[in-house]
XYZ file of N, CA and C in Angstrom:
705
model
N -68.456 88.420 -112.246
C -68.695 88.646 -113.666
C -69.211 90.065 -113.874
N -68.541 90.852 -114.747
C -68.901 92.242 -115.000
C -70.230 92.297 -115.737
N -71.259 92.901 -115.109
C -72.595 92.909 -115.693
C -72.709 93.853 -116.872
N -71.755 94.777 -117.046
C -71.830 95.755 -118.123
C -70.934 95.411 -119.307
N -70.081 94.415 -119.162
C -69.136 94.107 -120.226
C -69.755 93.174 -121.261
N -69.662 93.575 -122.534
C -70.108 92.716 -123.625
C -68.999 91.705 -123.909
N -69.279 90.444 -123.683
C -68.271 89.405 -123.831
C -68.261 88.808 -125.241
N -69.397 88.880 -125.915
C -69.453 88.398 -127.300
C -70.691 88.976 -127.972
N -70.559 89.287 -129.265
C -71.680 89.775 -130.059
C -71.503 89.314 -131.490
N -72.601 88.996 -132.148
C -72.519 88.555 -133.533
C -73.853 88.020 -134.013
N -73.881 87.659 -135.298
C -75.106 87.169 -135.912
C -75.248 85.659 -135.730
N -76.445 85.243 -135.341
C -76.832 83.845 -135.293
C -78.204 83.715 -135.935
N -78.509 82.521 -136.403
C -79.868 82.243 -136.850
C -80.623 81.633 -135.684
N -81.772 82.222 -135.374
C -82.628 81.703 -134.315
C -83.773 80.963 -134.990
N -83.933 79.700 -134.639
C -84.954 78.868 -135.274
C -86.206 78.906 -134.431
N -87.224 79.553 -134.964
C -88.421 79.818 -134.186
C -89.642 79.202 -134.847
N -90.561 78.760 -134.020
C -91.855 78.285 -134.484
C -92.874 78.695 -133.442
N -93.630 79.730 -133.699
C -94.532 80.260 -132.686
C -93.797 81.213 -131.780
N -94.319 81.389 -130.561
C -93.804 82.423 -129.690
C -92.661 82.016 -128.795
N -92.486 80.727 -128.503
C -91.509 80.315 -127.506
C -90.227 79.808 -128.132
N -90.297 78.918 -129.074
C -89.092 78.340 -129.644
C -89.419 76.978 -130.209
N -88.465 76.320 -130.778
C -88.718 75.023 -131.399
C -87.667 74.038 -130.897
N -88.109 72.880 -130.382
C -87.149 71.935 -129.858
C -86.343 71.221 -130.933
N -86.889 71.094 -132.133
C -86.205 70.385 -133.209
C -86.347 71.166 -134.503
N -85.302 71.139 -135.322
C -85.387 71.746 -136.643
C -86.257 70.846 -137.497
N -87.257 71.411 -138.121
C -88.146 70.590 -138.921
C -89.389 71.359 -139.298
N -90.515 70.696 -139.272
C -91.766 71.287 -139.718
C -92.100 72.531 -138.910
N -92.404 73.601 -139.617
C -92.812 74.833 -138.947
C -91.680 75.700 -138.480
N -90.434 75.213 -138.570
C -89.301 75.989 -138.089
C -88.901 77.028 -139.134
N -88.634 78.229 -138.706
C -88.256 79.313 -139.603
C -87.050 80.029 -139.016
N -85.985 80.139 -139.814
C -84.765 80.769 -139.334
C -84.886 82.281 -139.403
N -84.576 82.947 -138.294
C -84.571 84.394 -138.217
C -83.170 84.841 -137.848
N -82.586 85.709 -138.662
C -81.275 86.255 -138.328
C -81.406 87.184 -137.131
N -80.573 86.979 -136.131
C -80.620 87.780 -134.915
C -79.204 88.216 -134.531
N -79.087 89.493 -134.151
C -77.840 89.996 -133.581
C -77.862 89.627 -132.101
N -76.944 88.780 -131.689
C -76.955 88.231 -130.335
C -75.827 88.842 -129.504
N -76.130 89.099 -128.242
C -75.167 89.743 -127.352
C -75.093 88.960 -126.043
N -73.874 88.574 -125.676
C -73.609 88.029 -124.348
C -73.038 89.157 -123.505
N -73.807 89.587 -122.525
C -73.399 90.724 -121.697
C -73.618 90.368 -120.236
N -72.531 90.335 -119.473
C -72.665 89.982 -118.062
C -73.284 88.601 -117.926
N -74.439 88.534 -117.295
C -75.110 87.263 -117.063
C -76.351 87.109 -117.935
N -76.380 87.763 -119.089
C -77.552 87.679 -119.961
C -77.147 87.376 -121.394
N -78.057 86.737 -122.117
C -77.977 86.557 -123.556
C -79.206 87.227 -124.143
N -79.000 88.159 -125.072
C -80.129 88.850 -125.686
C -80.039 88.742 -127.198
N -81.206 88.729 -127.855
C -81.268 88.666 -129.311
C -81.961 89.916 -129.826
N -81.452 90.454 -130.944
C -81.941 91.716 -131.501
C -82.123 91.577 -133.007
N -82.986 92.418 -133.579
C -83.211 92.388 -135.019
C -82.091 93.078 -135.790
N -81.362 93.991 -135.132
C -80.249 94.673 -135.792
C -79.133 94.883 -134.782
N -77.962 95.296 -135.277
C -76.816 95.520 -134.398
C -76.690 96.971 -133.970
N -77.694 97.799 -134.246
C -77.652 99.200 -133.857
C -77.736 99.339 -132.347
N -76.979 100.288 -131.797
C -77.040 100.562 -130.369
C -78.454 100.985 -129.992
N -78.940 100.444 -128.914
C -80.270 100.825 -128.445
C -81.398 100.025 -129.062
N -81.075 99.118 -129.984
C -82.114 98.277 -130.576
C -82.733 97.389 -129.499
N -84.045 97.439 -129.383
C -84.735 96.692 -128.331
C -84.573 95.193 -128.541
N -84.336 94.492 -127.460
C -84.135 93.050 -127.538
C -85.428 92.340 -127.909
N -85.307 91.374 -128.803
C -86.441 90.505 -129.118
C -86.691 89.556 -127.948
N -85.595 89.013 -127.424
C -85.661 88.150 -126.244
C -84.426 88.391 -125.392
N -84.611 88.266 -124.089
C -83.491 88.335 -123.158
C -83.535 87.106 -122.266
N -82.432 86.386 -122.222
C -82.303 85.205 -121.373
C -81.440 85.598 -120.175
N -82.039 85.654 -119.003
C -81.305 85.989 -117.792
C -80.677 84.718 -117.201
N -79.734 84.931 -116.284
C -79.047 83.783 -115.671
C -80.042 82.808 -115.054
N -81.088 83.348 -114.449
C -82.053 82.468 -113.790
C -82.862 81.640 -114.778
N -82.858 82.042 -116.071
C -83.599 81.300 -117.091
C -82.793 80.140 -117.670
N -81.466 80.283 -117.706
C -80.622 79.351 -118.436
C -80.351 78.079 -117.635
N -80.586 76.940 -118.255
C -80.357 75.646 -117.614
C -79.136 74.931 -118.183
N -79.013 74.945 -119.507
C -77.928 74.190 -120.120
C -77.796 74.621 -121.577
N -76.656 74.310 -122.186
C -76.464 74.537 -123.615
C -75.732 73.323 -124.168
N -76.240 72.787 -125.286
C -75.680 71.566 -125.863
C -75.668 71.693 -127.379
N -74.799 70.911 -128.036
C -74.861 70.834 -129.492
C -76.178 70.169 -129.888
N -76.654 70.523 -131.073
C -77.973 70.042 -131.491
C -77.871 69.428 -132.881
N -78.513 68.295 -133.070
C -78.524 67.622 -134.369
C -79.963 67.570 -134.888
N -80.203 68.185 -136.032
C -81.568 68.145 -136.592
C -82.007 66.714 -136.871
N -83.322 66.499 -136.833
C -83.859 65.169 -137.081
C -83.723 64.779 -138.550
N -83.988 65.746 -139.438
C -83.984 65.440 -140.863
C -82.571 65.545 -141.437
N -82.227 64.573 -142.270
C -80.894 64.521 -142.852
C -80.589 65.765 -143.683
N -81.581 66.283 -144.390
C -81.366 67.435 -145.273
C -81.060 68.712 -144.492
N -81.435 68.762 -143.210
C -81.200 69.956 -142.398
C -79.799 69.990 -141.794
N -79.095 68.858 -141.816
C -77.825 68.761 -141.096
C -76.711 69.590 -141.744
N -76.844 69.884 -143.055
C -75.807 70.640 -143.754
C -76.097 72.140 -143.803
N -77.161 72.579 -143.154
C -77.543 73.992 -143.225
C -76.688 74.878 -142.322
N -76.108 74.316 -141.289
C -75.321 75.123 -140.365
C -74.874 74.296 -139.176
N -74.413 74.996 -138.159
C -73.878 74.345 -136.961
C -74.755 74.742 -135.778
N -75.550 73.792 -135.336
C -76.637 74.068 -134.409
C -76.223 73.858 -132.950
N -76.839 74.640 -132.077
C -76.763 74.371 -130.644
C -78.095 74.749 -130.007
N -78.397 74.120 -128.886
C -79.681 74.307 -128.221
C -79.478 74.870 -126.824
N -80.265 75.874 -126.500
C -80.244 76.484 -125.177
C -81.500 76.039 -124.432
N -81.304 75.406 -123.298
C -82.433 74.957 -122.477
C -82.743 76.045 -121.437
N -83.991 76.469 -121.407
C -84.407 77.506 -120.459
C -85.577 76.999 -119.638
N -85.658 77.475 -118.412
C -86.723 77.028 -117.522
C -88.063 77.570 -117.979
N -89.073 76.727 -117.893
C -90.427 77.128 -118.281
C -91.308 77.362 -117.067
N -90.702 77.372 -115.886
C -91.493 77.616 -114.679
C -91.640 76.357 -113.856
N -91.995 76.563 -112.612
C -92.070 75.457 -111.666
C -93.079 74.415 -112.119
N -92.650 73.153 -112.136
C -93.545 72.070 -112.497
C -93.653 71.818 -113.989
N -92.999 72.609 -114.832
C -93.071 72.440 -116.274
C -91.718 71.990 -116.820
N -91.755 71.307 -117.956
C -90.517 70.905 -118.600
C -89.821 72.124 -119.197
N -88.487 72.055 -119.265
C -87.726 73.157 -119.836
C -88.062 73.340 -121.314
N -88.011 74.604 -121.774
C -88.117 74.904 -123.199
C -86.743 74.767 -123.838
N -86.724 74.482 -125.130
C -85.477 74.366 -125.868
C -85.489 75.358 -127.019
N -84.491 76.238 -127.060
C -84.362 77.247 -128.101
C -83.127 76.918 -128.931
N -83.309 76.770 -130.239
C -82.239 76.324 -131.127
C -81.647 77.506 -131.890
N -80.317 77.554 -131.925
C -79.596 78.584 -132.674
C -78.665 77.913 -133.680
N -78.316 78.655 -134.730
C -77.428 78.128 -135.757
C -76.288 79.106 -136.019
N -75.052 78.615 -135.927
C -73.865 79.416 -136.205
C -73.316 79.057 -137.588
N -72.408 79.896 -138.082
C -71.868 79.701 -139.431
C -70.668 78.755 -139.473
N -70.089 78.452 -138.323
C -68.906 77.593 -138.302
C -68.840 76.854 -136.966
N -68.108 75.740 -136.922
C -67.943 75.039 -135.648
C -67.271 75.901 -134.589
N -66.314 76.746 -135.007
C -65.614 77.599 -134.044
C -66.561 78.619 -133.424
N -67.441 79.195 -134.255
C -68.408 80.164 -133.733
C -69.396 79.488 -132.798
N -69.838 78.306 -133.170
C -70.753 77.576 -132.285
C -70.098 77.321 -130.934
N -68.859 76.890 -130.958
C -68.154 76.577 -129.713
C -67.965 77.831 -128.862
N -67.662 78.959 -129.524
C -67.462 80.211 -128.786
C -68.744 80.651 -128.092
N -69.877 80.558 -128.794
C -71.157 80.934 -128.186
C -71.522 79.979 -127.053
N -71.316 78.701 -127.274
C -71.649 77.719 -126.238
C -70.793 77.925 -124.999
N -69.521 78.227 -125.188
C -68.640 78.464 -124.039
C -69.088 79.689 -123.253
N -69.500 80.743 -123.962
C -69.964 81.950 -123.278
C -71.218 81.714 -122.476
N -72.170 80.982 -123.063
C -73.419 80.672 -122.351
C -73.147 79.709 -121.209
N -72.267 78.753 -121.458
C -71.924 77.768 -120.418
C -71.285 78.441 -119.201
N -70.534 79.509 -119.435
C -69.915 80.235 -118.324
C -70.980 80.807 -117.386
N -72.076 81.301 -117.973
C -73.176 81.818 -117.149
C -73.804 80.688 -116.340
N -74.048 79.553 -117.002
C -74.676 78.413 -116.334
C -73.801 77.886 -115.209
N -72.498 77.745 -115.480
C -71.573 77.220 -114.470
C -71.480 78.168 -113.284
N -71.401 79.475 -113.552
C -71.353 80.457 -112.464
C -72.582 80.352 -111.589
N -73.751 80.165 -112.217
C -74.988 80.021 -111.453
C -74.964 78.748 -110.614
N -74.490 77.653 -111.194
C -74.454 76.388 -110.463
C -73.480 76.442 -109.295
N -72.345 77.119 -109.488
C -71.385 77.259 -108.390
C -71.958 78.104 -107.269
N -72.720 79.135 -107.654
C -73.373 79.969 -106.644
C -74.380 79.154 -105.849
N -75.137 78.324 -106.545
C -76.133 77.486 -105.873
C -75.451 76.496 -104.937
N -74.343 75.887 -105.397
C -73.614 74.918 -104.568
C -73.099 75.581 -103.301
N -72.532 76.779 -103.450
C -71.991 77.481 -102.289
C -73.095 77.817 -101.305
N -74.244 78.246 -101.832
C -75.306 78.682 -100.950
C -76.028 77.527 -100.281
N -75.912 76.329 -100.861
C -76.518 75.164 -100.231
C -75.531 74.441 -99.318
N -74.313 74.995 -99.217
C -73.353 74.484 -98.249
C -72.675 73.188 -98.616
N -72.409 72.970 -99.901
C -71.784 71.732 -100.337
C -70.268 71.783 -100.137
N -69.831 71.568 -98.911
C -68.400 71.453 -98.598
C -67.590 72.655 -99.045
N -68.173 73.827 -98.966
C -67.454 75.036 -99.325
C -67.204 75.840 -98.059
N -65.946 76.152 -97.789
C -65.597 76.878 -96.577
C -65.376 78.345 -96.920
N -66.127 79.227 -96.278
C -65.977 80.660 -96.508
C -65.971 81.364 -95.162
N -65.415 82.548 -95.160
C -65.430 83.347 -93.942
C -66.857 83.786 -93.641
N -67.290 83.589 -92.420
C -68.675 83.908 -92.077
C -68.900 85.411 -92.040
N -69.996 85.814 -92.648
C -70.393 87.213 -92.614
C -71.896 87.283 -92.852
N -72.486 88.379 -92.407
C -73.918 88.579 -92.598
C -74.169 89.299 -93.917
N -75.203 88.857 -94.613
C -75.584 89.508 -95.855
C -77.087 89.735 -95.823
N -77.510 90.880 -96.333
C -78.926 91.240 -96.278
C -79.465 91.484 -97.684
N -80.752 91.217 -97.846
C -81.451 91.518 -99.083
C -82.880 91.923 -98.726
N -83.417 92.886 -99.448
C -84.802 93.300 -99.228
C -85.647 92.882 -100.415
N -86.869 92.478 -100.127
C -87.815 92.084 -101.176
C -89.133 92.812 -100.924
N -89.620 93.460 -101.962
C -90.914 94.156 -101.890
C -91.958 93.338 -102.637
N -93.000 92.949 -101.933
C -94.116 92.233 -102.550
C -95.280 93.210 -102.689
N -95.548 93.645 -103.900
C -96.635 94.601 -104.113
C -97.981 93.918 -103.964
N -98.904 94.631 -103.341
C -100.200 94.051 -103.013
C -100.957 93.647 -104.273
N -100.903 94.481 -105.307
C -101.639 94.178 -106.541
C -100.871 93.204 -107.431
N -99.677 93.586 -107.809
C -98.845 92.729 -108.652
C -97.435 93.291 -108.696
N -96.461 92.417 -108.582
C -95.072 92.840 -108.695
C -94.241 92.418 -107.498
N -92.980 92.052 -107.779
C -92.034 91.708 -106.725
C -90.675 92.267 -107.121
N -90.017 92.945 -106.167
C -88.711 93.531 -106.424
C -87.703 92.987 -105.421
N -86.519 92.610 -105.933
C -85.431 92.117 -105.100
C -84.300 93.127 -105.167
N -83.886 93.617 -104.009
C -82.768 94.554 -103.930
C -81.654 93.889 -103.141
N -80.648 93.421 -103.861
C -79.555 92.684 -103.246
C -79.215 91.473 -104.092
N -78.200 90.743 -103.693
C -77.725 89.597 -104.461
C -78.300 88.314 -103.882
N -79.046 87.594 -104.711
C -79.580 86.285 -104.320
C -79.229 85.270 -105.410
N -79.523 84.021 -105.132
C -79.243 82.965 -106.081
C -80.124 83.121 -107.327
N -79.591 82.838 -108.525
C -80.414 82.924 -109.734
C -81.668 82.061 -109.681
N -81.592 80.907 -109.015
C -82.770 80.048 -108.929
C -83.868 80.677 -108.070
N -83.498 81.558 -107.157
C -84.513 82.304 -106.397
C -85.291 83.205 -107.346
N -84.571 83.917 -108.220
C -85.235 84.797 -109.176
C -86.102 84.003 -110.140
N -85.617 82.835 -110.537
C -86.405 81.984 -111.434
C -87.710 81.560 -110.777
N -87.635 81.193 -109.503
C -88.836 80.766 -108.788
C -89.818 81.924 -108.606
N -89.290 83.108 -108.291
C -90.169 84.265 -108.079
C -90.823 84.745 -109.364
N -90.136 84.570 -110.493
C -90.674 85.068 -111.761
C -91.533 84.040 -112.476
N -91.425 82.770 -112.080
C -92.228 81.748 -112.729
C -91.603 81.198 -113.989
N -90.306 81.445 -114.191
C -89.620 80.884 -115.352
C -89.468 81.853 -116.500
N -88.957 81.340 -117.618
C -88.599 82.193 -118.765
C -89.819 82.822 -119.429
N -91.005 82.231 -119.264
C -92.201 82.811 -119.879
C -92.482 84.212 -119.368
N -91.887 84.579 -118.229
C -92.100 85.919 -117.656
C -91.052 86.908 -118.122
N -90.305 86.574 -119.200
C -89.166 87.399 -119.611
C -89.557 88.837 -119.917
N -90.748 89.039 -120.489
C -91.158 90.399 -120.841
C -91.615 91.199 -119.622
N -91.793 90.532 -118.503
C -92.241 91.207 -117.295
C -91.082 91.545 -116.357
N -89.869 91.124 -116.738
C -88.724 91.304 -115.852
C -87.883 92.503 -116.261
N -87.345 93.190 -115.234
C -86.518 94.372 -115.462
C -85.356 94.342 -114.480
N -84.162 94.656 -114.963
C -83.004 94.880 -114.100
C -82.658 96.361 -114.201
N -82.756 97.086 -113.084
C -82.441 98.512 -113.116
C -81.709 98.904 -111.833
N -81.542 100.213 -111.615
C -80.768 100.669 -110.460
C -81.479 100.416 -109.139
N -82.745 100.026 -109.182
C -83.479 99.706 -107.953
C -83.495 98.212 -107.670
N -82.873 97.449 -108.541
C -82.811 96.009 -108.328
C -83.466 95.226 -109.447
N -83.851 94.022 -109.124
C -84.517 93.110 -110.056
C -86.014 93.181 -109.806
N -86.806 93.282 -110.876
C -88.258 93.423 -110.718
C -88.973 92.516 -111.701
N -90.054 91.889 -111.241
C -90.927 91.111 -112.111
C -92.371 91.510 -111.827
N -93.086 91.866 -112.878
C -94.481 92.301 -112.730
C -95.384 91.074 -112.650
N -95.311 90.415 -111.509
C -96.068 89.188 -111.254
C -96.426 89.148 -109.785
N -97.647 88.772 -109.476
C -98.046 88.690 -108.067
C -97.399 87.463 -107.426
N -96.728 87.694 -106.309
C -96.142 86.616 -105.517
C -96.528 86.846 -104.067
N -97.172 85.878 -103.465
C -97.602 86.001 -102.078
C -96.398 86.037 -101.144
N -96.550 86.728 -100.030
C -95.473 86.833 -99.048
C -95.047 85.446 -98.572
N -96.013 84.567 -98.352
C -95.682 83.216 -97.880
C -94.844 82.455 -98.901
N -95.127 82.672 -100.197
C -94.354 81.994 -101.238
C -92.921 82.524 -101.288
N -92.769 83.844 -101.114
C -91.430 84.434 -101.071
C -90.636 83.845 -99.915
N -91.252 83.766 -98.765
C -90.560 83.227 -97.587
C -90.164 81.767 -97.787
N -91.037 80.990 -98.408
C -90.716 79.574 -98.651
C -89.510 79.432 -99.581
N -89.487 80.246 -100.645
C -88.365 80.191 -101.584
C -87.070 80.606 -100.897
N -87.124 81.692 -100.143
C -85.921 82.185 -99.479
C -85.420 81.206 -98.421
N -86.330 80.598 -97.696
C -85.935 79.619 -96.682
C -85.225 78.423 -97.300
N -85.635 78.063 -98.504
C -85.002 76.940 -99.190
C -83.521 77.212 -99.429
N -83.172 78.483 -99.571
C -81.773 78.859 -99.806
C -81.135 79.489 -98.565
N -81.707 79.162 -97.409
C -81.130 79.510 -96.112
C -81.096 81.004 -95.835
N -82.070 81.713 -96.365
C -82.268 83.109 -95.989
C -83.327 83.153 -94.893
N -83.042 83.868 -93.835
C -84.003 83.957 -92.730
C -84.653 85.336 -92.722
N -85.947 85.357 -92.470
C -86.701 86.613 -92.424
C -86.392 87.338 -91.115
N -85.845 88.556 -91.218
C -85.460 89.331 -90.049
C -86.502 90.377 -89.681
N -87.198 90.905 -90.676
C -88.169 91.964 -90.396
C -89.146 92.040 -91.561
N -90.332 92.534 -91.264
C -91.345 92.713 -92.301
C -92.315 93.794 -91.871
N -92.676 94.654 -92.809
C -93.687 95.666 -92.512
C -94.304 96.171 -93.807
N -95.431 96.838 -93.683
C -96.111 97.398 -94.851
C -95.512 98.749 -95.201
N -95.501 99.048 -96.484
C -94.923 100.298 -96.950
C -95.579 100.695 -98.263
N -95.184 101.821 -98.798
C -95.552 102.244 -100.151
C -94.267 102.381 -100.942
N -94.268 101.871 -102.171
C -93.064 101.911 -102.985
C -93.427 102.172 -104.439
N -92.452 102.693 -105.179
C -92.686 103.000 -106.588
C -92.679 101.712 -107.394
N -93.771 101.499 -108.109
C -93.902 100.343 -108.986
C -93.177 100.641 -110.296
N -92.465 99.672 -110.837
C -91.682 99.907 -112.045
C -92.555 100.331 -113.223
N -93.796 99.859 -113.286
C -94.651 100.168 -114.429
C -95.169 101.600 -114.419
N -94.958 102.335 -113.350
C -95.417 103.718 -113.295
C -94.791 104.445 -112.125
N -94.942 105.765 -112.111
C -94.301 106.577 -111.090
C -95.041 106.626 -109.773
N -96.317 106.233 -109.760
C -97.109 106.327 -108.542
C -96.691 105.250 -107.535
N -96.744 105.609 -106.263
C -96.431 104.629 -105.236
C -97.611 103.689 -105.023
N -97.286 102.456 -104.715
C -98.302 101.439 -104.487
C -97.994 100.705 -103.183
N -99.027 100.201 -102.516
C -98.802 99.482 -101.259
C -98.041 98.180 -101.494
N -97.137 97.875 -100.555
C -96.313 96.676 -100.684
C -95.911 96.185 -99.301
N -95.508 94.931 -99.253
C -94.926 94.349 -98.041
C -93.406 94.348 -98.230
N -92.698 94.969 -97.304
C -91.234 95.013 -97.360
C -90.679 93.927 -96.451
N -89.922 93.007 -97.031
C -89.343 91.888 -96.293
C -87.828 92.028 -96.280
N -87.232 91.848 -95.121
C -85.772 91.930 -94.988
C -85.257 90.561 -94.586
N -84.379 89.996 -95.417
C -83.829 88.673 -95.165
C -82.327 88.781 -94.872
N -81.854 87.834 -94.078
C -80.432 87.784 -93.747
C -79.916 86.365 -93.957
N -78.660 86.306 -94.393
C -77.988 85.011 -94.489
C -76.618 85.150 -93.834
N -76.247 84.122 -93.080
C -74.914 84.065 -92.482
C -74.063 83.169 -93.346
N -73.006 83.743 -93.920
C -72.105 82.958 -94.769
C -71.039 82.294 -93.890
């Protein structure tokens, strides 16, 4: 999937109540018009369609769990639009959050759901392949490096399963702390080396080497002490 290609963009109503989202249309729900963009493996919402407009929210592949049609509880709300719900992970041990969107037509709703579903399906297929569910592939070695900053922060350089990133970031609540840039994936969250190893082992990555280093933290230009971990997987 091309990470730079915009696959769909347009206006949706985002139904919000508080900071996270609202599971049902009803009391306290307020519709906010949002310019939404499906780009690569992300869904982002913006206040305007201008280039460079900062995203209000960004849903990464590791955040997305499912997308389904949504029916409001109250009869009077059912004629307001065509609703769908995006389920996102709220972190290990917590129930998923539900974010409700409203499209102007059934066709638009279906188009958005299909685009989001493509991200979810791609992630699930990746997870199935990496867990060895009857998938035959040519064996090859693949490497990924992970930097665990002593104070706070974890950076992944290389391709890993989206659920690995979800586990390292603690779920969608960490969305404002996550960055995808030319140095890899970064989350400004403290993760112990032992926790990183446990997550990676679950997906059959083996630790090949580890040592202390200094690396540039995304939040600033100064180098900070970190543990550099090198993992390998045999496909």
